[in-house]
PDB file of C-alpha atoms in Angstrom:
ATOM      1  CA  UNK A   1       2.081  49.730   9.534  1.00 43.00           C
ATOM      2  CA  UNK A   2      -1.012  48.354   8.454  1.00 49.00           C
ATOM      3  CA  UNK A   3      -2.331  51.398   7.286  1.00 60.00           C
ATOM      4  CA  UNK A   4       1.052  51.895   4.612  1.00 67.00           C
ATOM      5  CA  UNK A   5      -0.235  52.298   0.973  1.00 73.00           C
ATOM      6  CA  UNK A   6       1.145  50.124  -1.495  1.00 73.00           C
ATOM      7  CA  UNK A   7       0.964  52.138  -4.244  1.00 82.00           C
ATOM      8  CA  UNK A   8      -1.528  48.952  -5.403  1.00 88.00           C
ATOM      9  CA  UNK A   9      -5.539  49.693  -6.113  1.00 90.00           C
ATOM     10  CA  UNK A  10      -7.883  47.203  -7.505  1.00 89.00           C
ATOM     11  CA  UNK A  11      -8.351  48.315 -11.117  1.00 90.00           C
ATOM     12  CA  UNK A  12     -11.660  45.766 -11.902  1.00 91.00           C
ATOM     13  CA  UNK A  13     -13.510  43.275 -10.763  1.00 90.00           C
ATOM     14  CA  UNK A  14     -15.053  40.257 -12.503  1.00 90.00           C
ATOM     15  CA  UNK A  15     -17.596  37.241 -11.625  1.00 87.00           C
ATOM     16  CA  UNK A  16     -16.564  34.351 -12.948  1.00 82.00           C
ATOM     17  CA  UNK A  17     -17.993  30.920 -12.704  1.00 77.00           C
ATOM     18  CA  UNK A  18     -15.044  29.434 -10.740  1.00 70.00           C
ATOM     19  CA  UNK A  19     -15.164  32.456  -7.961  1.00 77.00           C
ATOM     20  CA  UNK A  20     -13.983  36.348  -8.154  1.00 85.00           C
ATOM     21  CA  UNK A  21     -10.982  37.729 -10.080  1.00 86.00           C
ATOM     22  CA  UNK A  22      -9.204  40.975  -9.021  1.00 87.00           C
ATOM     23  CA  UNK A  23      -6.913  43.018 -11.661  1.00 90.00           C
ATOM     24  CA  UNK A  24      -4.880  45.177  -9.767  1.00 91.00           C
ATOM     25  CA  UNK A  25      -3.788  48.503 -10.896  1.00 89.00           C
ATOM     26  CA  UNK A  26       0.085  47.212 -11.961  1.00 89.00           C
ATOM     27  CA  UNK A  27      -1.783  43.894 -13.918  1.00 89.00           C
ATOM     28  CA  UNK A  28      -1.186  41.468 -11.420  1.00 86.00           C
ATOM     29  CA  UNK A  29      -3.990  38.990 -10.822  1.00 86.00           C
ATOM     30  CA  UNK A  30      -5.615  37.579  -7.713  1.00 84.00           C
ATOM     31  CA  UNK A  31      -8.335  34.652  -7.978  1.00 81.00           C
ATOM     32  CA  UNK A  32     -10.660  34.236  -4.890  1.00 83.00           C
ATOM     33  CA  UNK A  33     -13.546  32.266  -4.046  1.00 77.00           C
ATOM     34  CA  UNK A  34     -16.823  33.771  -3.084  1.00 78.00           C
ATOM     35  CA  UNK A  35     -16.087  33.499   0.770  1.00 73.00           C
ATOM     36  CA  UNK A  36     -12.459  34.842   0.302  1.00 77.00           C
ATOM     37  CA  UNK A  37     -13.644  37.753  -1.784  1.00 82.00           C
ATOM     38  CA  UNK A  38     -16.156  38.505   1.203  1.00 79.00           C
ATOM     39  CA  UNK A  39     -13.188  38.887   4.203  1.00 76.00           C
ATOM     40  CA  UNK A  40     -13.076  42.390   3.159  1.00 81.00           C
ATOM     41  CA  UNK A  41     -14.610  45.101   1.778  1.00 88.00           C
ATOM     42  CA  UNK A  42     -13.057  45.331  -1.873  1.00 88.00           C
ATOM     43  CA  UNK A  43     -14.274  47.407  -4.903  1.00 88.00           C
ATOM     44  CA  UNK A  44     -13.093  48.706  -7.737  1.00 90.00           C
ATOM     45  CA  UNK A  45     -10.680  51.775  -7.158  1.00 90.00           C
ATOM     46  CA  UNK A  46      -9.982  50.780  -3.534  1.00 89.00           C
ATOM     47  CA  UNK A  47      -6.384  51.624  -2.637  1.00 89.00           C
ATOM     48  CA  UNK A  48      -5.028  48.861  -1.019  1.00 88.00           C
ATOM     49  CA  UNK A  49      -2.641  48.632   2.191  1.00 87.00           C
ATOM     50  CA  UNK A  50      -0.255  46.601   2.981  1.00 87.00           C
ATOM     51  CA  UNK A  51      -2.104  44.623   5.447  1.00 87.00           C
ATOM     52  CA  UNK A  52      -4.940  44.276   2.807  1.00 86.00           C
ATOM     53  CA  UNK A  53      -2.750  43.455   0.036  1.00 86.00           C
ATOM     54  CA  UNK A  54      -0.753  40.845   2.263  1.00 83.00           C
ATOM     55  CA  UNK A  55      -4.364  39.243   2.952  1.00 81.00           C
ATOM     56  CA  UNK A  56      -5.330  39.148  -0.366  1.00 86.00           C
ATOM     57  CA  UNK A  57      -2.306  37.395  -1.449  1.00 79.00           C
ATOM     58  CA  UNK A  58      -2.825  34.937   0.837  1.00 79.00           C
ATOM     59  CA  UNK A  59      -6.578  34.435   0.561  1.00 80.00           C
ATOM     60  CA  UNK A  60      -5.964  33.746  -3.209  1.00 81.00           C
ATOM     61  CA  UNK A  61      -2.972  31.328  -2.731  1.00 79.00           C
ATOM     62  CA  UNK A  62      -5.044  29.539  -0.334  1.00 83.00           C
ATOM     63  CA  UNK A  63      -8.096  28.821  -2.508  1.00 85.00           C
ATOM     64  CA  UNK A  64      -5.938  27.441  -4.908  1.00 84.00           C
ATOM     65  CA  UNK A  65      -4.195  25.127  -2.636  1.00 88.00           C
ATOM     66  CA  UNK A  66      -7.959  24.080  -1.370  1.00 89.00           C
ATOM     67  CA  UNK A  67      -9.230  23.631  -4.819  1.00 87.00           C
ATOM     68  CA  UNK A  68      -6.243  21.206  -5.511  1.00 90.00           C
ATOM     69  CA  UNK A  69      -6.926  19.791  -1.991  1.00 93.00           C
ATOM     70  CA  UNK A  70     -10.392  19.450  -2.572  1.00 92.00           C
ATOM     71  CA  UNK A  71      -9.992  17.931  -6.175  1.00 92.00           C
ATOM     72  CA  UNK A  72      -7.655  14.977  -4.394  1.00 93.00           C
ATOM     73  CA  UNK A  73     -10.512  13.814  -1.409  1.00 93.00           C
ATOM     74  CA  UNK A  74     -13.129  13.765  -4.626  1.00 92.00           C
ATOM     75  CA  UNK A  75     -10.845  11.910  -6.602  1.00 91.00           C
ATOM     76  CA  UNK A  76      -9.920   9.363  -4.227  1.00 90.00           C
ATOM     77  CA  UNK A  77     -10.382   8.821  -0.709  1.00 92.00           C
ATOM     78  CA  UNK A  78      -7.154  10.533   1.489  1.00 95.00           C
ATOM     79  CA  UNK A  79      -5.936  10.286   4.945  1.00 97.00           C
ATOM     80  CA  UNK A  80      -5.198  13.772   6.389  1.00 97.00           C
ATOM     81  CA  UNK A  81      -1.356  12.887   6.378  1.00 97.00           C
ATOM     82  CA  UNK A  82      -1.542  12.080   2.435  1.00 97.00           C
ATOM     83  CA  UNK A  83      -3.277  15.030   1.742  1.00 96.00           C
ATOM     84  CA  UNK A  84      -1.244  17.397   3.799  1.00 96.00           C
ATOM     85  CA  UNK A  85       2.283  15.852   2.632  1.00 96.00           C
ATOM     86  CA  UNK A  86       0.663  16.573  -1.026  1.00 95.00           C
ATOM     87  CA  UNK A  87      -0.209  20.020  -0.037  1.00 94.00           C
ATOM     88  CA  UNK A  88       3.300  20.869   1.210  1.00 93.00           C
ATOM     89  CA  UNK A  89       4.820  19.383  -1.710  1.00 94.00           C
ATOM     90  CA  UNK A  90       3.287  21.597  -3.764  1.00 89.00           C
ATOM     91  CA  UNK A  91       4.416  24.355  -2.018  1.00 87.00           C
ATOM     92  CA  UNK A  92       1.542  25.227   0.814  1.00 86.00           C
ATOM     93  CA  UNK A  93       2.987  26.197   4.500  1.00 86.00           C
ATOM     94  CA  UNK A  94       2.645  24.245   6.845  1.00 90.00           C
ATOM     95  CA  UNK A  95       0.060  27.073   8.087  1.00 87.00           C
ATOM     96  CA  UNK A  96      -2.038  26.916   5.403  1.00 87.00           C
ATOM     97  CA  UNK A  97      -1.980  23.551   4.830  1.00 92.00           C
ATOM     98  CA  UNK A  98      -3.101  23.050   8.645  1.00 92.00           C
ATOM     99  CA  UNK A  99      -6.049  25.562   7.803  1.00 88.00           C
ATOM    100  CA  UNK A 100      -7.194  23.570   4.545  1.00 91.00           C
ATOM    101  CA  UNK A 101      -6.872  20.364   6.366  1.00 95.00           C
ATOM    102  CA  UNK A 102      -9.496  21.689   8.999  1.00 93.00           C
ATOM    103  CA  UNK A 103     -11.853  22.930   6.433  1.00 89.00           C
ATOM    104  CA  UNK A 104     -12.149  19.520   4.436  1.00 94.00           C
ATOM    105  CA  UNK A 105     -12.474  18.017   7.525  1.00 95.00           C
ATOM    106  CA  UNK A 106     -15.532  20.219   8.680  1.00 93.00           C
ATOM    107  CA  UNK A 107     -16.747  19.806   5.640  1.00 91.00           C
ATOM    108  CA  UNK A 108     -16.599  15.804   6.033  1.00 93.00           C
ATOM    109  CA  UNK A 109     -14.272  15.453   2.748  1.00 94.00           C
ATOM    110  CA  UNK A 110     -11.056  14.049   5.468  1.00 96.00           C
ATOM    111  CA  UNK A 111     -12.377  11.642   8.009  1.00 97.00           C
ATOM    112  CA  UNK A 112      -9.447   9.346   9.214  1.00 97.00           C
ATOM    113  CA  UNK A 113     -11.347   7.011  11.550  1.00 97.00           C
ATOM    114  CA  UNK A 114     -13.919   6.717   9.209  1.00 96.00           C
ATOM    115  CA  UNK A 115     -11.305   5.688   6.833  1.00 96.00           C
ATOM    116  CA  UNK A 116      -9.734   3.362   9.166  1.00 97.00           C
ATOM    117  CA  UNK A 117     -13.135   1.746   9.709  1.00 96.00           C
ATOM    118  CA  UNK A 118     -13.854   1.019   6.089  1.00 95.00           C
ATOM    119  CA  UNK A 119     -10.215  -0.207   5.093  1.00 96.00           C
ATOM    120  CA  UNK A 120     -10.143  -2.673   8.040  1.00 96.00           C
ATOM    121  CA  UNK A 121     -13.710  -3.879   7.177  1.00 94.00           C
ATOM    122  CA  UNK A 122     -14.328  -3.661   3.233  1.00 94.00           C
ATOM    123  CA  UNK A 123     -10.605  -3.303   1.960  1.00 94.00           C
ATOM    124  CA  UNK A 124      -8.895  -5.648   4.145  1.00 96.00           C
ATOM    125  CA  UNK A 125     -11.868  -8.060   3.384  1.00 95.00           C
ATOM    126  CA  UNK A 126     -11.594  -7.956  -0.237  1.00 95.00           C
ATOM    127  CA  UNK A 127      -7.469  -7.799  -0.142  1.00 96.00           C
ATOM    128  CA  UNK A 128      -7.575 -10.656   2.415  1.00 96.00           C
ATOM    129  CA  UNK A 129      -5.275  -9.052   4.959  1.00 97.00           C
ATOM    130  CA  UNK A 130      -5.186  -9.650   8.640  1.00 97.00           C
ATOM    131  CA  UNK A 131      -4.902  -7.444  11.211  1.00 97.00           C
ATOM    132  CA  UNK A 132      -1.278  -6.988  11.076  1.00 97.00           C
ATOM    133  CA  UNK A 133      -0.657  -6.336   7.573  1.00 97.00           C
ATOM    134  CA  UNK A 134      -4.182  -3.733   8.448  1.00 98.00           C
ATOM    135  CA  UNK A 135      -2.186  -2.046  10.917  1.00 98.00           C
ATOM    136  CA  UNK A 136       0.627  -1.693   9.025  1.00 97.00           C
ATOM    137  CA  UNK A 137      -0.843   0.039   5.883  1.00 97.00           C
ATOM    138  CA  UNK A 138      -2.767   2.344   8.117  1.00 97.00           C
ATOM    139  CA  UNK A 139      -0.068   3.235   9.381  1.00 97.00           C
ATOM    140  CA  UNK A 140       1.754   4.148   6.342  1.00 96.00           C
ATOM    141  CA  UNK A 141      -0.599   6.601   5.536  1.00 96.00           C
ATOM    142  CA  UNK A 142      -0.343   8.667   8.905  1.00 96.00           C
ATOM    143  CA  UNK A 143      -3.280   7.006  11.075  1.00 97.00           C
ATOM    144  CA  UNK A 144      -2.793   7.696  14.123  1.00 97.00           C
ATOM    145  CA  UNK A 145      -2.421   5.218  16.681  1.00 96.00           C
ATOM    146  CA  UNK A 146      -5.287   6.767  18.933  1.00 97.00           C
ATOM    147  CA  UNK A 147      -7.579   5.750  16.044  1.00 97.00           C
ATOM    148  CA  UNK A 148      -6.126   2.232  15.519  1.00 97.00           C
ATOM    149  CA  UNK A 149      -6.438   0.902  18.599  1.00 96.00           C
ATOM    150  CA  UNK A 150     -10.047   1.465  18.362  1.00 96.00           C
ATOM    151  CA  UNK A 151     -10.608  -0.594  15.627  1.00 97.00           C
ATOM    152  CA  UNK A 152     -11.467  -4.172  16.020  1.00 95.00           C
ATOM    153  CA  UNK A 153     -10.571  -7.754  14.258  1.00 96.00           C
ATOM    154  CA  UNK A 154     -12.874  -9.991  15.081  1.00 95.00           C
ATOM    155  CA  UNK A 155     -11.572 -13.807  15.472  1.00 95.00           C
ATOM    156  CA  UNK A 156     -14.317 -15.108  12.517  1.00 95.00           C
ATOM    157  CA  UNK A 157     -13.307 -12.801  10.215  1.00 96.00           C
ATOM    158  CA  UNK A 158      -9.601 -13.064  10.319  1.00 97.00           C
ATOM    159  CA  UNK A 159     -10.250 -16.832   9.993  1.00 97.00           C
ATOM    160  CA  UNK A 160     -12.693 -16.263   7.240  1.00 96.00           C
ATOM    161  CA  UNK A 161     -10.281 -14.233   5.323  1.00 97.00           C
ATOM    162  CA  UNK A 162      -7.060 -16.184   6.201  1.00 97.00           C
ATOM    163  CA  UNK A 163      -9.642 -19.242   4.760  1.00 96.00           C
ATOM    164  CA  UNK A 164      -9.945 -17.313   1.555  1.00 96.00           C
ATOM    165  CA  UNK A 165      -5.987 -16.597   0.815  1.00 96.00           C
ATOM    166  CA  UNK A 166      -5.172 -20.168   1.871  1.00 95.00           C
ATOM    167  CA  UNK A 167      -7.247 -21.178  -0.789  1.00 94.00           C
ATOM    168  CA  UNK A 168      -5.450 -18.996  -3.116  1.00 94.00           C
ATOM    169  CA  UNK A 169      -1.985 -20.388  -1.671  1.00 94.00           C
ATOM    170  CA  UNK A 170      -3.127 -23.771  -1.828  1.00 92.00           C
ATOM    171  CA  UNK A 171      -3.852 -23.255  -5.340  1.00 88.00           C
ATOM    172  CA  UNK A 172       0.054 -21.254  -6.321  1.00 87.00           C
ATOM    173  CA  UNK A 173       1.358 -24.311  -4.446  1.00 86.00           C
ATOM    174  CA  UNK A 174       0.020 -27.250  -6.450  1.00 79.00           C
ATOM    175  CA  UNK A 175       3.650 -27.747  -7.355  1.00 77.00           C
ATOM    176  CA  UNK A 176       5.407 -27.213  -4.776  1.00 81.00           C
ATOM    177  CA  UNK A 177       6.732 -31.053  -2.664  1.00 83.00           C
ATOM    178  CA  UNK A 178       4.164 -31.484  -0.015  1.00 79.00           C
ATOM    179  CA  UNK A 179       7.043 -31.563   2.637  1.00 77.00           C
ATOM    180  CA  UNK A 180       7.386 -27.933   1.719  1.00 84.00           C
ATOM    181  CA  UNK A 181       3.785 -27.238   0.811  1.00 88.00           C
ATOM    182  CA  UNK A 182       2.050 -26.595   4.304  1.00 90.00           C
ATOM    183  CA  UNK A 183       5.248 -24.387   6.087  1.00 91.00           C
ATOM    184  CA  UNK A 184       5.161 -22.286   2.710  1.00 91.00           C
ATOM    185  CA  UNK A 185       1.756 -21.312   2.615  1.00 95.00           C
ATOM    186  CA  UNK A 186       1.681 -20.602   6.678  1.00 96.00           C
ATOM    187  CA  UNK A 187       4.518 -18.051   5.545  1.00 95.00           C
ATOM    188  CA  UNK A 188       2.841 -16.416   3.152  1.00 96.00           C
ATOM    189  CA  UNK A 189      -0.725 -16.174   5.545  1.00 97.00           C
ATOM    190  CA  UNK A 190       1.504 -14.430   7.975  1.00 97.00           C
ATOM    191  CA  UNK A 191       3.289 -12.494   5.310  1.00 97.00           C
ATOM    192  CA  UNK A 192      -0.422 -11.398   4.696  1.00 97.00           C
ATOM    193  CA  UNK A 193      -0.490 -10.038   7.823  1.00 97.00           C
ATOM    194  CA  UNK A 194      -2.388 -12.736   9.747  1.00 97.00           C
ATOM    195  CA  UNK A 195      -1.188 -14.358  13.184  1.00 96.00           C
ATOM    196  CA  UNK A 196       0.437 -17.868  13.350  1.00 96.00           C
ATOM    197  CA  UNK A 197      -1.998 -19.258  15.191  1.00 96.00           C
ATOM    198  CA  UNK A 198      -4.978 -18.589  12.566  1.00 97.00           C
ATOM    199  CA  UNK A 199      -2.321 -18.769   9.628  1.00 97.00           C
ATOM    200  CA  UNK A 200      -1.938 -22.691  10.899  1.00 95.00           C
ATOM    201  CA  UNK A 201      -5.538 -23.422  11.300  1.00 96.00           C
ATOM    202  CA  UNK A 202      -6.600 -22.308   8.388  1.00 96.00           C
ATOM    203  CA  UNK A 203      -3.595 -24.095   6.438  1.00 95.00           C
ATOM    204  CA  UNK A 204      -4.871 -27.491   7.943  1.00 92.00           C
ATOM    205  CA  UNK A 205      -8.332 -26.649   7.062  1.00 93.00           C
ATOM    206  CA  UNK A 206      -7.612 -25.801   3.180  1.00 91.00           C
ATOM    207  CA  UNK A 207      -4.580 -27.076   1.973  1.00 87.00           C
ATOM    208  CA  UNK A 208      -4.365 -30.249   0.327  1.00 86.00           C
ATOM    209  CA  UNK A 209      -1.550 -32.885  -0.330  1.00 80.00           C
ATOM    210  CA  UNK A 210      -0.098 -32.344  -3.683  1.00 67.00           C
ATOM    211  CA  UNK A 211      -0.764 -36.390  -6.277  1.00 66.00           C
ATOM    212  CA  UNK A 212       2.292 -38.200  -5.150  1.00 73.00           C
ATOM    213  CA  UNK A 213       2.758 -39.458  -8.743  1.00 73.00           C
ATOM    214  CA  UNK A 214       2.901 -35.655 -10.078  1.00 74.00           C
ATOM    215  CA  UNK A 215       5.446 -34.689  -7.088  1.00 70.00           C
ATOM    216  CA  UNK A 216       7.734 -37.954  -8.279  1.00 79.00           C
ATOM    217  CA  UNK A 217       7.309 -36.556 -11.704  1.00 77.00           C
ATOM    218  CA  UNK A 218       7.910 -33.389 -10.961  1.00 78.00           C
ATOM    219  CA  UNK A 219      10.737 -34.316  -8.831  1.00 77.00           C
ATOM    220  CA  UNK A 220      12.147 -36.446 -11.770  1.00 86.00           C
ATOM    221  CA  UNK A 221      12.069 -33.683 -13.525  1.00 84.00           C
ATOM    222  CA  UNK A 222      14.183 -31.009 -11.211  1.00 85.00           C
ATOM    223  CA  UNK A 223      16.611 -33.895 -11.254  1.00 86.00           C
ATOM    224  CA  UNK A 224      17.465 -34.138 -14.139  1.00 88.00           C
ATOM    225  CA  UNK A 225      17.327 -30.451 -15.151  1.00 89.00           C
ATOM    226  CA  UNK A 226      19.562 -29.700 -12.533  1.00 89.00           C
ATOM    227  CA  UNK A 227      22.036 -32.675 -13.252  1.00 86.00           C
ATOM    228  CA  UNK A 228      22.311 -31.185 -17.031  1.00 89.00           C
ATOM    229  CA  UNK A 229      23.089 -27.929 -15.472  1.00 88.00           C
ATOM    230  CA  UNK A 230      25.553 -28.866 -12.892  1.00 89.00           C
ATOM    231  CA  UNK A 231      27.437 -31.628 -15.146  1.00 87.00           C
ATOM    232  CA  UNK A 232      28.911 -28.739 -17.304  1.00 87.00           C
ATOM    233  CA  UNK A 233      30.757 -27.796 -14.063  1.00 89.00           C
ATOM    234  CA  UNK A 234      31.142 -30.939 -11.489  1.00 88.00           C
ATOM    235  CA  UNK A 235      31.272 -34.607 -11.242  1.00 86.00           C
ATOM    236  CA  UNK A 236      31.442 -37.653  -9.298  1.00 85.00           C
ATOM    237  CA  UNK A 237      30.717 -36.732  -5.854  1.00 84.00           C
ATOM    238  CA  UNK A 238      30.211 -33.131  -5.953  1.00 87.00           C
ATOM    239  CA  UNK A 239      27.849 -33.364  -8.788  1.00 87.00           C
ATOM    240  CA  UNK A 240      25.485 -35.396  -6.414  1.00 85.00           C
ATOM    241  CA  UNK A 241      26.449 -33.131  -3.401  1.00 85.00           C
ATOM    242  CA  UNK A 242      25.295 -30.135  -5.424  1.00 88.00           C
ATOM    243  CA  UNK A 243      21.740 -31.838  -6.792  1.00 87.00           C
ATOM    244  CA  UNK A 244      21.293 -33.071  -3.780  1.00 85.00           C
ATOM    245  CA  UNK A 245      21.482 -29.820  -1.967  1.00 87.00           C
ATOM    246  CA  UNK A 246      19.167 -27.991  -5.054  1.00 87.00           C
ATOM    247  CA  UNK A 247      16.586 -30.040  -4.704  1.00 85.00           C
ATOM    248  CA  UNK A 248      16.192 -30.177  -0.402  1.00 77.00           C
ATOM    249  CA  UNK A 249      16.055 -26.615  -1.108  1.00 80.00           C
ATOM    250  CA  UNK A 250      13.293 -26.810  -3.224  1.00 78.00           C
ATOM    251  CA  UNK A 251      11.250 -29.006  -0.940  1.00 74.00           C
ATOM    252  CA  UNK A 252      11.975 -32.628  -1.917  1.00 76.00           C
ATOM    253  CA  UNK A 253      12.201 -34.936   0.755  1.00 73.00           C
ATOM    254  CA  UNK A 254      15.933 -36.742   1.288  1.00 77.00           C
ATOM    255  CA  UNK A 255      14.791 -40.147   1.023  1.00 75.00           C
ATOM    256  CA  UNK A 256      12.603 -39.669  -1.833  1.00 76.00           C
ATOM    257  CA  UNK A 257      15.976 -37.855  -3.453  1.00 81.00           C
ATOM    258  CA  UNK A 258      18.096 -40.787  -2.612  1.00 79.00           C
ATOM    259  CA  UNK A 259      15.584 -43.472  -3.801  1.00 77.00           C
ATOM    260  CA  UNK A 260      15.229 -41.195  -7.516  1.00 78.00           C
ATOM    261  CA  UNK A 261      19.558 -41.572  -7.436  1.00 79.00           C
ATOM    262  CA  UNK A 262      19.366 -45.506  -6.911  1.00 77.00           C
ATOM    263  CA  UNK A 263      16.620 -46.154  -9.389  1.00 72.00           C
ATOM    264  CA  UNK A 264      19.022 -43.861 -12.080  1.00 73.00           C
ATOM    265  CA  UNK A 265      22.459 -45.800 -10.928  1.00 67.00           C
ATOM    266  CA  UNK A 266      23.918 -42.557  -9.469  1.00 63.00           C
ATOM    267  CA  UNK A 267      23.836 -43.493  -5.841  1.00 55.00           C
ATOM    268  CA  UNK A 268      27.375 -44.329  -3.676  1.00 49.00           C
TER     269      UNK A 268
END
């Protein structure tokens, strides 16, 4: 079968900067690179077979699914996964895509546990994410999880970075009651990613208690917002029930509420 004629021959051949380009005898185009174009012997006036013309056809439409391949690892560091569901996407088989995926690789342009490495160290450093929220984005991008559990999270650096965003936190919650202040930013270190061990030691080693005077201000000033906001609805007893209830919610402490109601005439 392979030796069937197609009726096809390769009209002309021309070098151009980018790679090879083949004008077959009906007009129809093919593109290769200079390793493609070197498979098989191919000159002008060869009648093609089948076989041949099948190859050819698929040497082309693979260089241009490398060259879009390539142009995505120099553009931006991938993970084999992103590149491959990018490939397939744009219409590669899964054949081809596995045979582009193994030449960027050889040619050291997809490295996963190198890219594993360097977002667990320099990324995860600079985003200030612990090992868990690590893990978690690694995985996202199709790590494997032969490659993650050889990484490693060393105890002073997830402190150092939980250290870092607790200083952030510490800094977002400068309004928020300091009965609330300290469980709030231990759930946003974990949210980060870190454990609750280190997310609580490095909360008692940054955080710091919010001016009493400001948080009775501030405090003062829920009240009353709230109390203008509710009034249009409730009264009486329901009107405290309800400000009462906002303002727990938000972190004030119960006594602190009830001593704000006497000093205003609104208590029982």
């Amino acid at each position: 079968m392979s030796a069937v004629k197609t009726g096809k021959s390769i009209e002309s051949i021309a070098y151009k900067k980018a790679g090879v380009l083949l004008v077959l005898s009906d007009g129809e185009k093919l593109n290769l690179t200079p390793d493609s174009f070197t498979e098989m012997p191919l000159y002008e006036g060869k009648s093609l077979s089948e076989k041949e013309y099948a190859k050819l056809v698929s040497l082309s439409q693979s260089d241009v699914y490398y060259a879009y391949a390539l142009k995505l690892c120099l553009s931006d560091t991938k993970t084999v996964a992103e590149v491959r569901k990018k490939l397939e996407a744009k219409g590669a088989s899964k054949e081809v895509a596995r045979s582009i995926l193994s030449r960027l690789k050889e040619a050291g342009f997809l490295n996963d546990a190198l890219y594993a490495k360097v977002y667990a160290s320099d990324i995860a450093s600079l985003r200030c994410y612990g090992k868990k929220r690590v893990l978690y984005e690694l995985r996202k991008r199709g790590i494997s999880d032969t490659i993650l559990s050889k990484l490693s999270f060393p105890s002073e650096e997830e402190k150092d970075k939980a250290d870092r965003y607790a200083a952030i936190l510490n800094k977002k919650a400068s309004k928020v009651p300091n009965s609330k202040k300290r469980m709030k930013m231990i759930e946003g270190l974990m949210e980060r990613g870190f454990d609750e061990d280190i997310a609580r030691e490095a909360v008692n080693d940054v955080a710091t208690t919010n001016d009493p005077e400001e948080e009775r201000n501030a405090l003062t000033r829920d009240y009353f917002a709230l109390k203008i906001r509710y009034e249009r609805k409730y009264d009486g007893y329901e009107l405290r029930e309800r400000i009462l209830s906002a303002l727990i919610r938000k972190g004030y402490r119960y006594d602190d509420i009830k001593e704000l109601e006497e000093d205003n005439g609104n208590d029982d």
